[in-house]
PDB file of C-alpha atoms and ligand atoms in Angstrom:
ATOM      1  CA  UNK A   1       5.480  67.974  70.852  1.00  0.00           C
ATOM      2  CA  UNK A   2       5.866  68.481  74.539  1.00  0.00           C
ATOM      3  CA  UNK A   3       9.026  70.715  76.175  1.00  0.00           C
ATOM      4  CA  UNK A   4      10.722  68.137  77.955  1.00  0.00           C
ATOM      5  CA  UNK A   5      10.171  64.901  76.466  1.00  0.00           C
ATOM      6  CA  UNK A   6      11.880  62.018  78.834  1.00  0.00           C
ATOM      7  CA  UNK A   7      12.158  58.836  76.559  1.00  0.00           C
ATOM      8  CA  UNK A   8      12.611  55.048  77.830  1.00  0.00           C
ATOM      9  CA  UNK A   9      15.388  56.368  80.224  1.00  0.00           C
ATOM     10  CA  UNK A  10      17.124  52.985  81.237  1.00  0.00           C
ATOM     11  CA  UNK A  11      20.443  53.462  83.841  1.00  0.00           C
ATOM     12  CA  UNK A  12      22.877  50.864  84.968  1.00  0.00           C
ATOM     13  CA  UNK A  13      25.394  52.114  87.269  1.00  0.00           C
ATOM     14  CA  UNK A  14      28.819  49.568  87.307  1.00  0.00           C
ATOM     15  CA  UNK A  15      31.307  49.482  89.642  1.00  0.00           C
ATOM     16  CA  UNK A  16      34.232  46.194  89.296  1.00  0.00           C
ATOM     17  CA  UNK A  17      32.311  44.097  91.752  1.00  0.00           C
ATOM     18  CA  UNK A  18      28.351  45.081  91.036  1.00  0.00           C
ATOM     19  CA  UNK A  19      25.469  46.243  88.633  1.00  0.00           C
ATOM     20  CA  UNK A  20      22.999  48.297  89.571  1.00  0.00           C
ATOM     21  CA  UNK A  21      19.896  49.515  87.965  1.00  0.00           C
ATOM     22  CA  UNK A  22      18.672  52.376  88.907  1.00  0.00           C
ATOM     23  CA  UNK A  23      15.769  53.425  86.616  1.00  0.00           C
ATOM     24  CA  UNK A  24      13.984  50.941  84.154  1.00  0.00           C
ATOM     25  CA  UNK A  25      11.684  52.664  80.927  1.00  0.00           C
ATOM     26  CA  UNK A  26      11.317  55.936  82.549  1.00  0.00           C
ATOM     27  CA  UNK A  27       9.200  58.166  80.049  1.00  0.00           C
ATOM     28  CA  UNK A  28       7.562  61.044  80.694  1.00  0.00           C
ATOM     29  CA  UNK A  29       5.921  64.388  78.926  1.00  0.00           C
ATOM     30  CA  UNK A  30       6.218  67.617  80.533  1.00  0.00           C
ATOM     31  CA  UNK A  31       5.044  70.953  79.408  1.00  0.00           C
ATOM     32  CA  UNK A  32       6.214  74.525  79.281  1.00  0.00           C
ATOM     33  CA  UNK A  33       5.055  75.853  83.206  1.00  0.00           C
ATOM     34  CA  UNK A  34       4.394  72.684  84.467  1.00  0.00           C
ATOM     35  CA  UNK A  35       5.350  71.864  88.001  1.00  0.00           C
ATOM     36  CA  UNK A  36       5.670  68.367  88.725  1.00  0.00           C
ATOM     37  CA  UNK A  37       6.887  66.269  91.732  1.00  0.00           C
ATOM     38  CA  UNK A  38       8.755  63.385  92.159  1.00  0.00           C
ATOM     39  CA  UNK A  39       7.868  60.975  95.301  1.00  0.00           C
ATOM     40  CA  UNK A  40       9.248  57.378  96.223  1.00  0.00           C
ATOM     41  CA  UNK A  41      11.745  55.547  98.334  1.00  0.00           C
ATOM     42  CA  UNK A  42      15.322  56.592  98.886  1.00  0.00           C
ATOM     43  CA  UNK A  43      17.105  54.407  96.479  1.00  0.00           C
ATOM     44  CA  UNK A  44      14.575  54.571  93.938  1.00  0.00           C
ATOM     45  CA  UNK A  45      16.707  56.634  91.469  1.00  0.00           C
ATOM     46  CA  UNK A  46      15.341  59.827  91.775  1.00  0.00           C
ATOM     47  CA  UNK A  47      18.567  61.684  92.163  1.00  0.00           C
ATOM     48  CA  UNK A  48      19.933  59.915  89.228  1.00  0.00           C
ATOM     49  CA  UNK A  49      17.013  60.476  87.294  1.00  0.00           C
ATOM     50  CA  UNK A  50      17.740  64.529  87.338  1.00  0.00           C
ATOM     51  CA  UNK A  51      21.158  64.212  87.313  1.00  0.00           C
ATOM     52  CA  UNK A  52      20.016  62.392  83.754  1.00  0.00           C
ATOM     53  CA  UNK A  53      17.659  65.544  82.656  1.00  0.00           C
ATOM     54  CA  UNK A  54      20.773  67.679  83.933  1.00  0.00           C
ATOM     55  CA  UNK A  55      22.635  66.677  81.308  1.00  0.00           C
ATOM     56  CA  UNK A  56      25.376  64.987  83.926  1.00  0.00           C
ATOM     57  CA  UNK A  57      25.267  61.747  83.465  1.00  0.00           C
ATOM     58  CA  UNK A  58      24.704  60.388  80.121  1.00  0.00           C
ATOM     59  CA  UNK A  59      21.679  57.748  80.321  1.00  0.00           C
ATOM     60  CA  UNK A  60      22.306  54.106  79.501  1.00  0.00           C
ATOM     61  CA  UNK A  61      19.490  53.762  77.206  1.00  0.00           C
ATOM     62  CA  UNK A  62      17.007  56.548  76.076  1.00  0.00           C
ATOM     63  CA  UNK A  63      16.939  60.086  75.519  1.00  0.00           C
ATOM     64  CA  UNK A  64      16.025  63.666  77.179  1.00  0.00           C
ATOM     65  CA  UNK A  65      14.922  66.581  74.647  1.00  0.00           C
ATOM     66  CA  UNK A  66      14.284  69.874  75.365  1.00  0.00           C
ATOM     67  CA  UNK A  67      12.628  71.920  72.943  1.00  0.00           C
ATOM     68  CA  UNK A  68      13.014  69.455  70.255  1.00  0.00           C
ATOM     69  CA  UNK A  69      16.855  69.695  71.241  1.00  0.00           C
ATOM     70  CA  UNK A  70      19.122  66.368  72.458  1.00  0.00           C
ATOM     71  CA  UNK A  71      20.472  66.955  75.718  1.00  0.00           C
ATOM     72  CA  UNK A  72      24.173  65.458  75.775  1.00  0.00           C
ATOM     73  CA  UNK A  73      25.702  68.058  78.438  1.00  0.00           C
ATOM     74  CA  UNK A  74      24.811  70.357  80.802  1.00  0.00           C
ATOM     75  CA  UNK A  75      23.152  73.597  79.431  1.00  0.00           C
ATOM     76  CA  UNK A  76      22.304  76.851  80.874  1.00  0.00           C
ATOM     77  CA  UNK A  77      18.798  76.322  80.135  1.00  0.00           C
ATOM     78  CA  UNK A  78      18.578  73.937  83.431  1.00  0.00           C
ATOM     79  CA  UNK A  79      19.260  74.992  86.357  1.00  0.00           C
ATOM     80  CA  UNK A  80      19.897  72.305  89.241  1.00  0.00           C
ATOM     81  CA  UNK A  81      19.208  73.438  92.987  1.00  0.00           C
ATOM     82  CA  UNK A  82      20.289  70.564  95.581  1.00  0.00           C
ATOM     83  CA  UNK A  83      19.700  70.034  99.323  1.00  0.00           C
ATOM     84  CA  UNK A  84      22.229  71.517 100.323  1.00  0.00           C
ATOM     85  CA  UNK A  85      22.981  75.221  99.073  1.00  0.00           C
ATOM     86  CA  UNK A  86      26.972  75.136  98.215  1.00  0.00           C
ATOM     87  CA  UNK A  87      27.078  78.758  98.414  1.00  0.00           C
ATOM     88  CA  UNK A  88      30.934  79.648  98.477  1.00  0.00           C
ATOM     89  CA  UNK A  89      31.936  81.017 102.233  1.00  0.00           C
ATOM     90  CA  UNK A  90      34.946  83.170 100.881  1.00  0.00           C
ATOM     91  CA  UNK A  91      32.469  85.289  98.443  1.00  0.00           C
ATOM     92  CA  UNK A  92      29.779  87.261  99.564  1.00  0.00           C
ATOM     93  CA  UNK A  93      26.088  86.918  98.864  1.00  0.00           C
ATOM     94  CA  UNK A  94      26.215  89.141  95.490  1.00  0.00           C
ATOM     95  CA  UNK A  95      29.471  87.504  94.232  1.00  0.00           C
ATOM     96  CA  UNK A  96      27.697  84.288  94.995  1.00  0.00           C
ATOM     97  CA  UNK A  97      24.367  85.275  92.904  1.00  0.00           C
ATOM     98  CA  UNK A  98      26.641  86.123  89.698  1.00  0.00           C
ATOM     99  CA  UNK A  99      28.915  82.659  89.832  1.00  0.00           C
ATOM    100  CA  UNK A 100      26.686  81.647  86.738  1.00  0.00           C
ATOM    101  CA  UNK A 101      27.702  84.644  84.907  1.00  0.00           C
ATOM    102  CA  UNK A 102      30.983  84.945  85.738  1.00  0.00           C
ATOM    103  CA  UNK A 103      31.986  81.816  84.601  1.00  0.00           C
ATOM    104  CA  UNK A 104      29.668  82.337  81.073  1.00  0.00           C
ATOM    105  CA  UNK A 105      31.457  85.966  80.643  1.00  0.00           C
ATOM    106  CA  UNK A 106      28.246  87.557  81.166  1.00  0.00           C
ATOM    107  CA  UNK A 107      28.630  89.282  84.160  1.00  0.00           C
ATOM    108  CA  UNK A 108      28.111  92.931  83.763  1.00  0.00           C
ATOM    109  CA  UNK A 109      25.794  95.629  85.770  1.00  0.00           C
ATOM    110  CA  UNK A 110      22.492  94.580  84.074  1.00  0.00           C
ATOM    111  CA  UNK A 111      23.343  91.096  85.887  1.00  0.00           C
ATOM    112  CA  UNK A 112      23.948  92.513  88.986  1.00  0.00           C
ATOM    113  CA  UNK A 113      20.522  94.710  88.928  1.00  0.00           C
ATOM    114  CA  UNK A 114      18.682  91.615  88.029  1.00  0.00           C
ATOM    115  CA  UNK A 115      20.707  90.092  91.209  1.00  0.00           C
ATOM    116  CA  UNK A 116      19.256  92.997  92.913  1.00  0.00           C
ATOM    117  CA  UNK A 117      15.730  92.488  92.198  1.00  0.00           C
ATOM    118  CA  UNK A 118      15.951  88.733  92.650  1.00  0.00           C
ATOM    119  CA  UNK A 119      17.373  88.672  95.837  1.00  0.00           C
ATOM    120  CA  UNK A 120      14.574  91.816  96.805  1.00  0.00           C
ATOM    121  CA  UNK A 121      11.565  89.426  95.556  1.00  0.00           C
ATOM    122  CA  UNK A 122      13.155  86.999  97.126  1.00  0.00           C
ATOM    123  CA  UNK A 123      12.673  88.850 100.833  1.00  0.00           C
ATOM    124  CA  UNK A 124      16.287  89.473 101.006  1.00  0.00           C
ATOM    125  CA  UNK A 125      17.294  92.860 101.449  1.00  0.00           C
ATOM    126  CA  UNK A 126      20.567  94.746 102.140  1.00  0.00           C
ATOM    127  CA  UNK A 127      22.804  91.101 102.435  1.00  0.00           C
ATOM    128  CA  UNK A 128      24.672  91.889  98.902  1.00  0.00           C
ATOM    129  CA  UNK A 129      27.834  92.755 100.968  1.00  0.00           C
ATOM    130  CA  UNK A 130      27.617  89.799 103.631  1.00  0.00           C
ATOM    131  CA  UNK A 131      28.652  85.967 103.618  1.00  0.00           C
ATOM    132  CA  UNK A 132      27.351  82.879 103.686  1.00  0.00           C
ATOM    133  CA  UNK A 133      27.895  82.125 106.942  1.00  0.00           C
ATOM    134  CA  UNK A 134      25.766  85.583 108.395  1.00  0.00           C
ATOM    135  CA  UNK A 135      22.779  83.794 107.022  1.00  0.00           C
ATOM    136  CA  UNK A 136      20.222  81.603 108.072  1.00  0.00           C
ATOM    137  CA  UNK A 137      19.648  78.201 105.981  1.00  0.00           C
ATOM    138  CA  UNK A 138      16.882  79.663 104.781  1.00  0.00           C
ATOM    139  CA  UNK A 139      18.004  82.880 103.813  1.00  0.00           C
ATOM    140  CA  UNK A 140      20.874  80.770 102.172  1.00  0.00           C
ATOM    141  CA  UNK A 141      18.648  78.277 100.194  1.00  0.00           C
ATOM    142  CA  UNK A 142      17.038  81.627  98.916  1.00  0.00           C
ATOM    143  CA  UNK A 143      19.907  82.622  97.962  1.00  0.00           C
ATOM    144  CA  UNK A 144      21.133  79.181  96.022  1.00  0.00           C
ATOM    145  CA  UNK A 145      17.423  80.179  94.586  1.00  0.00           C
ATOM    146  CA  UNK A 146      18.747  83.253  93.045  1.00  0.00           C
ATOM    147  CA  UNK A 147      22.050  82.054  91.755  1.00  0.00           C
ATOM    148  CA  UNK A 148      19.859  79.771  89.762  1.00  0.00           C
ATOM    149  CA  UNK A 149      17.460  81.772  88.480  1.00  0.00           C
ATOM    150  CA  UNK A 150      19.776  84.504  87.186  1.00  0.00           C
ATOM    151  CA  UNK A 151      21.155  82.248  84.341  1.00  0.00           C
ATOM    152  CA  UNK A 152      17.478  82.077  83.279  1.00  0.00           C
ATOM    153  CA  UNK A 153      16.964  78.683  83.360  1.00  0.00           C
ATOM    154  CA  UNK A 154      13.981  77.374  81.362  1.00  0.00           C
ATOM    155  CA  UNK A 155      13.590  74.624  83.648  1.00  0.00           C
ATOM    156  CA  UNK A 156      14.581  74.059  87.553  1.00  0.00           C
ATOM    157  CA  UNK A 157      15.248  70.861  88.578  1.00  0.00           C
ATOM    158  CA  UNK A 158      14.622  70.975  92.605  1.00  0.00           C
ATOM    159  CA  UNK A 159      16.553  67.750  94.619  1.00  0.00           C
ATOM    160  CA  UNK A 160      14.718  68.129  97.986  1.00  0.00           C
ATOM    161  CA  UNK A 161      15.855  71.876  98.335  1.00  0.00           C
ATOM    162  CA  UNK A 162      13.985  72.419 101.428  1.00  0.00           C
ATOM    163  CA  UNK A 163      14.695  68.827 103.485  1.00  0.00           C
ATOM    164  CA  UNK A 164      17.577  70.714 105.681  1.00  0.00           C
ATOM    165  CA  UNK A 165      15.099  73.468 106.743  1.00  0.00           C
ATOM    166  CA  UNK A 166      12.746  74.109 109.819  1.00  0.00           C
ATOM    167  CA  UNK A 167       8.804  73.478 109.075  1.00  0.00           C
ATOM    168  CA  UNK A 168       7.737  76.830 108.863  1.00  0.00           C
ATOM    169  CA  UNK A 169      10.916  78.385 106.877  1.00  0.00           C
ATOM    170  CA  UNK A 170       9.658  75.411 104.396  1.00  0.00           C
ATOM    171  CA  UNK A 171       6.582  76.465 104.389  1.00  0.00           C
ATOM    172  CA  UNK A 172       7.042  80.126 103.848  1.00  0.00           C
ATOM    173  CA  UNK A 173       9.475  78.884 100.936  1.00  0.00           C
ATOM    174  CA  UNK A 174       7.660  76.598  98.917  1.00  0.00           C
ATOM    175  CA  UNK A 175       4.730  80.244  98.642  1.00  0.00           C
ATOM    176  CA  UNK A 176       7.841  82.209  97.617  1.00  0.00           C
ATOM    177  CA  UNK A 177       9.568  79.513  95.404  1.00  0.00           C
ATOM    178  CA  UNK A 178       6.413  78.751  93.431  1.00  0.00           C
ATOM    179  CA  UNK A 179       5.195  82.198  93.370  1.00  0.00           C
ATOM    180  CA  UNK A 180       8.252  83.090  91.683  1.00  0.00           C
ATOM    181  CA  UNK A 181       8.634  80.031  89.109  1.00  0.00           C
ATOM    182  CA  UNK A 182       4.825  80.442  88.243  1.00  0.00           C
ATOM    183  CA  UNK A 183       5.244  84.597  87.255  1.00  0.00           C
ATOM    184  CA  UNK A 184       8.587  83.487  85.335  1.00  0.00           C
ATOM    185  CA  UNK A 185       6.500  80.895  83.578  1.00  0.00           C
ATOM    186  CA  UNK A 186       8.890  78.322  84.811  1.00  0.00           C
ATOM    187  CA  UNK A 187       8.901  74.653  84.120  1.00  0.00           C
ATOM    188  CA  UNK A 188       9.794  72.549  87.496  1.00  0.00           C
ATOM    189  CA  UNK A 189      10.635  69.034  88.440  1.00  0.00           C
ATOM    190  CA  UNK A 190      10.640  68.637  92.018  1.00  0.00           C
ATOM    191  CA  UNK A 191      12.322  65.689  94.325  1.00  0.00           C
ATOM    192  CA  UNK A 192      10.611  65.526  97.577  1.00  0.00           C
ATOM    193  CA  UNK A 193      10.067  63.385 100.614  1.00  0.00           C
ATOM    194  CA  UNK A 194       7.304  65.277 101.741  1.00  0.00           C
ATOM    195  CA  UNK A 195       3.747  64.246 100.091  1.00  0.00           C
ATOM    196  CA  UNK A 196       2.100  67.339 101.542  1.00  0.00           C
ATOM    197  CA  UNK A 197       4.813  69.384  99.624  1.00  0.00           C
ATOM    198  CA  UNK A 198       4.149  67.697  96.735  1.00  0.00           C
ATOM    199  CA  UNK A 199       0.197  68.431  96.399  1.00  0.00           C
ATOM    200  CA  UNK A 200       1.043  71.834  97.745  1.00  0.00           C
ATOM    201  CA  UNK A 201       3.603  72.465  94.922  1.00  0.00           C
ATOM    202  CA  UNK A 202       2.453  70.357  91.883  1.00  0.00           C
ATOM    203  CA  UNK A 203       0.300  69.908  88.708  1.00  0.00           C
ATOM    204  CA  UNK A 204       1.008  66.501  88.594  1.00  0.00           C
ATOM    205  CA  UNK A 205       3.133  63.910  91.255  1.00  0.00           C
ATOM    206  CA  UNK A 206       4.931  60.507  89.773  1.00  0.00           C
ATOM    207  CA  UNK A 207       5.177  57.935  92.815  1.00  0.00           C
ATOM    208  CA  UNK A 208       8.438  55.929  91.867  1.00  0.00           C
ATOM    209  CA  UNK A 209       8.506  52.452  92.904  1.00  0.00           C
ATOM    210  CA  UNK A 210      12.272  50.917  94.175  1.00  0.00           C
ATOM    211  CA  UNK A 211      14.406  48.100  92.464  1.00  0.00           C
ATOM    212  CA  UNK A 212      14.803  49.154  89.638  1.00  0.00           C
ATOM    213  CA  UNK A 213      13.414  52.834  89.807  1.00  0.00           C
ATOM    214  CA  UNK A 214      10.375  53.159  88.054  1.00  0.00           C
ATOM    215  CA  UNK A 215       7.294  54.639  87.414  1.00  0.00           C
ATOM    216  CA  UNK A 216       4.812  53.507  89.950  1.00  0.00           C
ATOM    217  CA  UNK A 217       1.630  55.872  89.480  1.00  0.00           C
ATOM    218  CA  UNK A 218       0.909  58.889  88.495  1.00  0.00           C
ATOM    219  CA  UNK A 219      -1.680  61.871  90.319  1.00  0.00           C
ATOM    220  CA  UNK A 220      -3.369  64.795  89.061  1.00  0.00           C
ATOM    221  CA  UNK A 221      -3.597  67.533  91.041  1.00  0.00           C
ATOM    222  CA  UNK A 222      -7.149  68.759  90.988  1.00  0.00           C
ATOM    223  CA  UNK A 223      -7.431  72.209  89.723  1.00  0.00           C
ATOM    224  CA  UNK A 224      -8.793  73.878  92.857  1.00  0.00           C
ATOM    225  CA  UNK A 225      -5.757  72.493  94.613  1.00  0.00           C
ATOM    226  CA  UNK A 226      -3.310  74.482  92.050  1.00  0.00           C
ATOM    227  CA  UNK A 227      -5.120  77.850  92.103  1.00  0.00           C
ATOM    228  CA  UNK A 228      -4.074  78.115  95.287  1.00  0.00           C
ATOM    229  CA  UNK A 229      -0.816  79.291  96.971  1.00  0.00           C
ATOM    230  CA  UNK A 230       1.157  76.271  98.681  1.00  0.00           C
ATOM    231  CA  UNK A 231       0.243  77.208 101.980  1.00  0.00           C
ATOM    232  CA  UNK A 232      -3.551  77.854 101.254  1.00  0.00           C
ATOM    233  CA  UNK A 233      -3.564  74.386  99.429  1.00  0.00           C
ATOM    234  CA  UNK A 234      -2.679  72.782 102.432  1.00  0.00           C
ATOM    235  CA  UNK A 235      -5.847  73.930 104.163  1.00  0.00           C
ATOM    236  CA  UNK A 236      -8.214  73.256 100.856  1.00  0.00           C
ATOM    237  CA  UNK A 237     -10.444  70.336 101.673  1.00  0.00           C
ATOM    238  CA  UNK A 238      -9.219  68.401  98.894  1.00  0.00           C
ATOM    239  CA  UNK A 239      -6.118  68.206  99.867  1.00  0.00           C
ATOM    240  CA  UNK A 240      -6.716  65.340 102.491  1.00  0.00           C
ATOM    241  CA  UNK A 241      -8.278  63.129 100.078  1.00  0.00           C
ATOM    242  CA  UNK A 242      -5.545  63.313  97.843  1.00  0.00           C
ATOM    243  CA  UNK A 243      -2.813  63.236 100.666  1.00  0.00           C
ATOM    244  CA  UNK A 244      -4.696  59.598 101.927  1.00  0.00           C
ATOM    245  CA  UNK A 245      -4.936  58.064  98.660  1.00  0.00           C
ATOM    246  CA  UNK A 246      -0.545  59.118  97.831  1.00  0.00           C
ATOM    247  CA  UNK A 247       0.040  57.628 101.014  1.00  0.00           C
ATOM    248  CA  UNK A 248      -2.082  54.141 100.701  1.00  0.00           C
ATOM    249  CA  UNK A 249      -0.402  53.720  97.168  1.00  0.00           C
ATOM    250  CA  UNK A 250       3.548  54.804  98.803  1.00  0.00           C
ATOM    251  CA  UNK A 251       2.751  51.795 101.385  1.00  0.00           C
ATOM    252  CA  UNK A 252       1.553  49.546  98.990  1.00  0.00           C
ATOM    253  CA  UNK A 253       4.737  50.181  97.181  1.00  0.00           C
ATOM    254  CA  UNK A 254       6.965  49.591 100.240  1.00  0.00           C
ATOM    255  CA  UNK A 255       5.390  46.237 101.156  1.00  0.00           C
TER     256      UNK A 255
HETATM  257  N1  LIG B 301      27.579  56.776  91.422  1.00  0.00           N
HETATM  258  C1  LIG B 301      26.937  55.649  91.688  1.00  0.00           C
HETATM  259  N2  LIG B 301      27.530  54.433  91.529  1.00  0.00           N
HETATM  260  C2  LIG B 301      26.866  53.279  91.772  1.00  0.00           C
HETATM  261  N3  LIG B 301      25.595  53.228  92.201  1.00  0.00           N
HETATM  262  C3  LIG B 301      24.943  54.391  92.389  1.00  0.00           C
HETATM  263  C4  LIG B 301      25.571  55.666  92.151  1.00  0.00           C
HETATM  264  N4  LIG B 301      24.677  56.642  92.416  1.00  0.00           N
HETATM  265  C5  LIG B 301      23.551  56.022  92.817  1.00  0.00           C
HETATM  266  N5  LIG B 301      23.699  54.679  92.786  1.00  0.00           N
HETATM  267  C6  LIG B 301      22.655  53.678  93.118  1.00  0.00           C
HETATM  268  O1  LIG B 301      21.544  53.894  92.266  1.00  0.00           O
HETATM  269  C7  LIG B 301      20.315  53.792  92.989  1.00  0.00           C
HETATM  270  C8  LIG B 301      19.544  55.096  92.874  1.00  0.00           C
HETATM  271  O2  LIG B 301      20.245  56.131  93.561  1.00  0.00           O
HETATM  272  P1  LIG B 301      19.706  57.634  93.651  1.00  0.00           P
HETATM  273  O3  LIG B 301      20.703  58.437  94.358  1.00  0.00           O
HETATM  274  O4  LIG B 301      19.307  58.073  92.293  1.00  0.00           O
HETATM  275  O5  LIG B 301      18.394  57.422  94.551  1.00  0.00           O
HETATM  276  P2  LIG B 301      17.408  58.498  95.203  1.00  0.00           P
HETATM  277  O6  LIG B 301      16.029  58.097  94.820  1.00  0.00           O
HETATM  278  O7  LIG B 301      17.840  59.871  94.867  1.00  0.00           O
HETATM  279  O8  LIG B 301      17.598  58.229  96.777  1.00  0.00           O
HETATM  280  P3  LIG B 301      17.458  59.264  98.021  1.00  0.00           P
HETATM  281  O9  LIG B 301      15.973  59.465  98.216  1.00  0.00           O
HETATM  282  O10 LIG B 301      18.062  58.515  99.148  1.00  0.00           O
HETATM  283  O11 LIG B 301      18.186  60.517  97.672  1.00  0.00           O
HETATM  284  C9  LIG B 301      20.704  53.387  94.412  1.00  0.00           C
HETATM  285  O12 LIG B 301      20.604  51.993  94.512  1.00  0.00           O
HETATM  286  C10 LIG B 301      22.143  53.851  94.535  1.00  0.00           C
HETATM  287  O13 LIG B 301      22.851  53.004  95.425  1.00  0.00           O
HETATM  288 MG1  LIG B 302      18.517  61.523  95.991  1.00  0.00          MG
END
């Protein structure tokens, strides 16, 4: 039995005036650790599709289990990171890191240490006491990062978390972000618009094709490719091959 089992996920979205289908027989096995990537055209559901796994919106057809567990809500077990980092401006950057506990009841000083440490591996020191708005995006995202992690999520779902940021903040990010899911032992699901980021990041990419959203094609990512660290991938001489033959099948798609 696999950890996240997606099963014949179907979604209709009704308004009083139109239908609209976003996914069609979307199934999928994911393991415990895995880090996989989601790539297609905007409008192609992918947002909808996490939202699914998320627990927020209940699926018109098909099932999501976790663990051998129904998901019908949303759990602390996922954690959901989105573009943009909703980090409160009135609180400060600790206050902001323990939101998940607070509301639980669970905040207490072994929390805030493990705040600490997060926010340390995470390159951030001495911003406990600041606000939001003293950061940089990145520093911010990294932040939203650690807010997440600290309810100890057993699986991160990722909606294009670093599409607001510069190209080398990105980079720098997607070494620290999968350096830190791959020592927790984290399992991922990644929305991107960047194929590079997906090789760099992923065991395995799903290319989803438009109208309705479904699964176009699936890629391995060759083993050499994941030993290394993002930013070393995107040097490894495999990684063109695999870049040329995601991009031939994404324009296929389109036409
Ligand atoms: N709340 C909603 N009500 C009605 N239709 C919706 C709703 N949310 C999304 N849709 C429609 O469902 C389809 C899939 O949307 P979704 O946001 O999941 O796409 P996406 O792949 O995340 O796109 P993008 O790459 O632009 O973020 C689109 O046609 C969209 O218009
Ligand atoms: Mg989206």
């Amino acid at each position: 039995m696999s950890f996240l089992s997606i099963k014949n996920i179907h979604h209709t979205y009704f308004t009083k005036e139109t239908t609209t289908t976003a996914l069609e027989d979307i199934s999928l096995s994911i393991e415990e650790g895995e880090f996989i990537s989601f790539l297609g055209p905007s409008g192609c559901g992918k947002t909808t599709l996490l939202s699914i796994i998320a627990g927020l919106i209940p699926p018109t057809e098909g099932e999501i289990n976790i663990d051998g567990k129904k998901v019908t809500k949303p759990e602390s077990t996922i954690g959901y990171m989105l573009q943009q980092d909703y980090l409160f401006p009135w609180k400060t950057i600790e206050e902001n890191t323990l939101l998940g506990p607070l509301i639980t009841k669970t905040k207490n000083n072994q929390k805030r240490e493990s705040a600490r440490r997060l926010l340390r591996e995470m390159d951030l020191l001495d911003v406990e006491n600041l606000y939001p708005s003293q950061l940089s995006g990145g520093m911010r995202q990294r932040v939203a990062l650690v807010r997440t992690l600290i309810n100890e999520p057993k699986i991160l779902l990722l909606d294009e978390p670093f599409s607001a940021l510069d190209y080398q903040t990105k980079l720098k990010l997607e070494n620290l972000v999968s350096t830190t899911l791959k020592n927790f032992n984290k399992t991922a699901l990644l929305v991107t618009h960047d194929i590079g980021e997906a090789i760099a990041m992923s065991d395995r990419i799903f290319l989803l094709a438009a109208n309705p959203g479904r699964i176009a094609k699936t890629f391995l990512v060759p083993q050499e490719l994941r030993e290394e660290k993002p930013f070393d991938a995107r040097q490894h001489p495999s990684y063109s091959k695999l870049f040329q033959a995601i991009w031939k099948e994404l324009e296929s798609l389109e036409n």
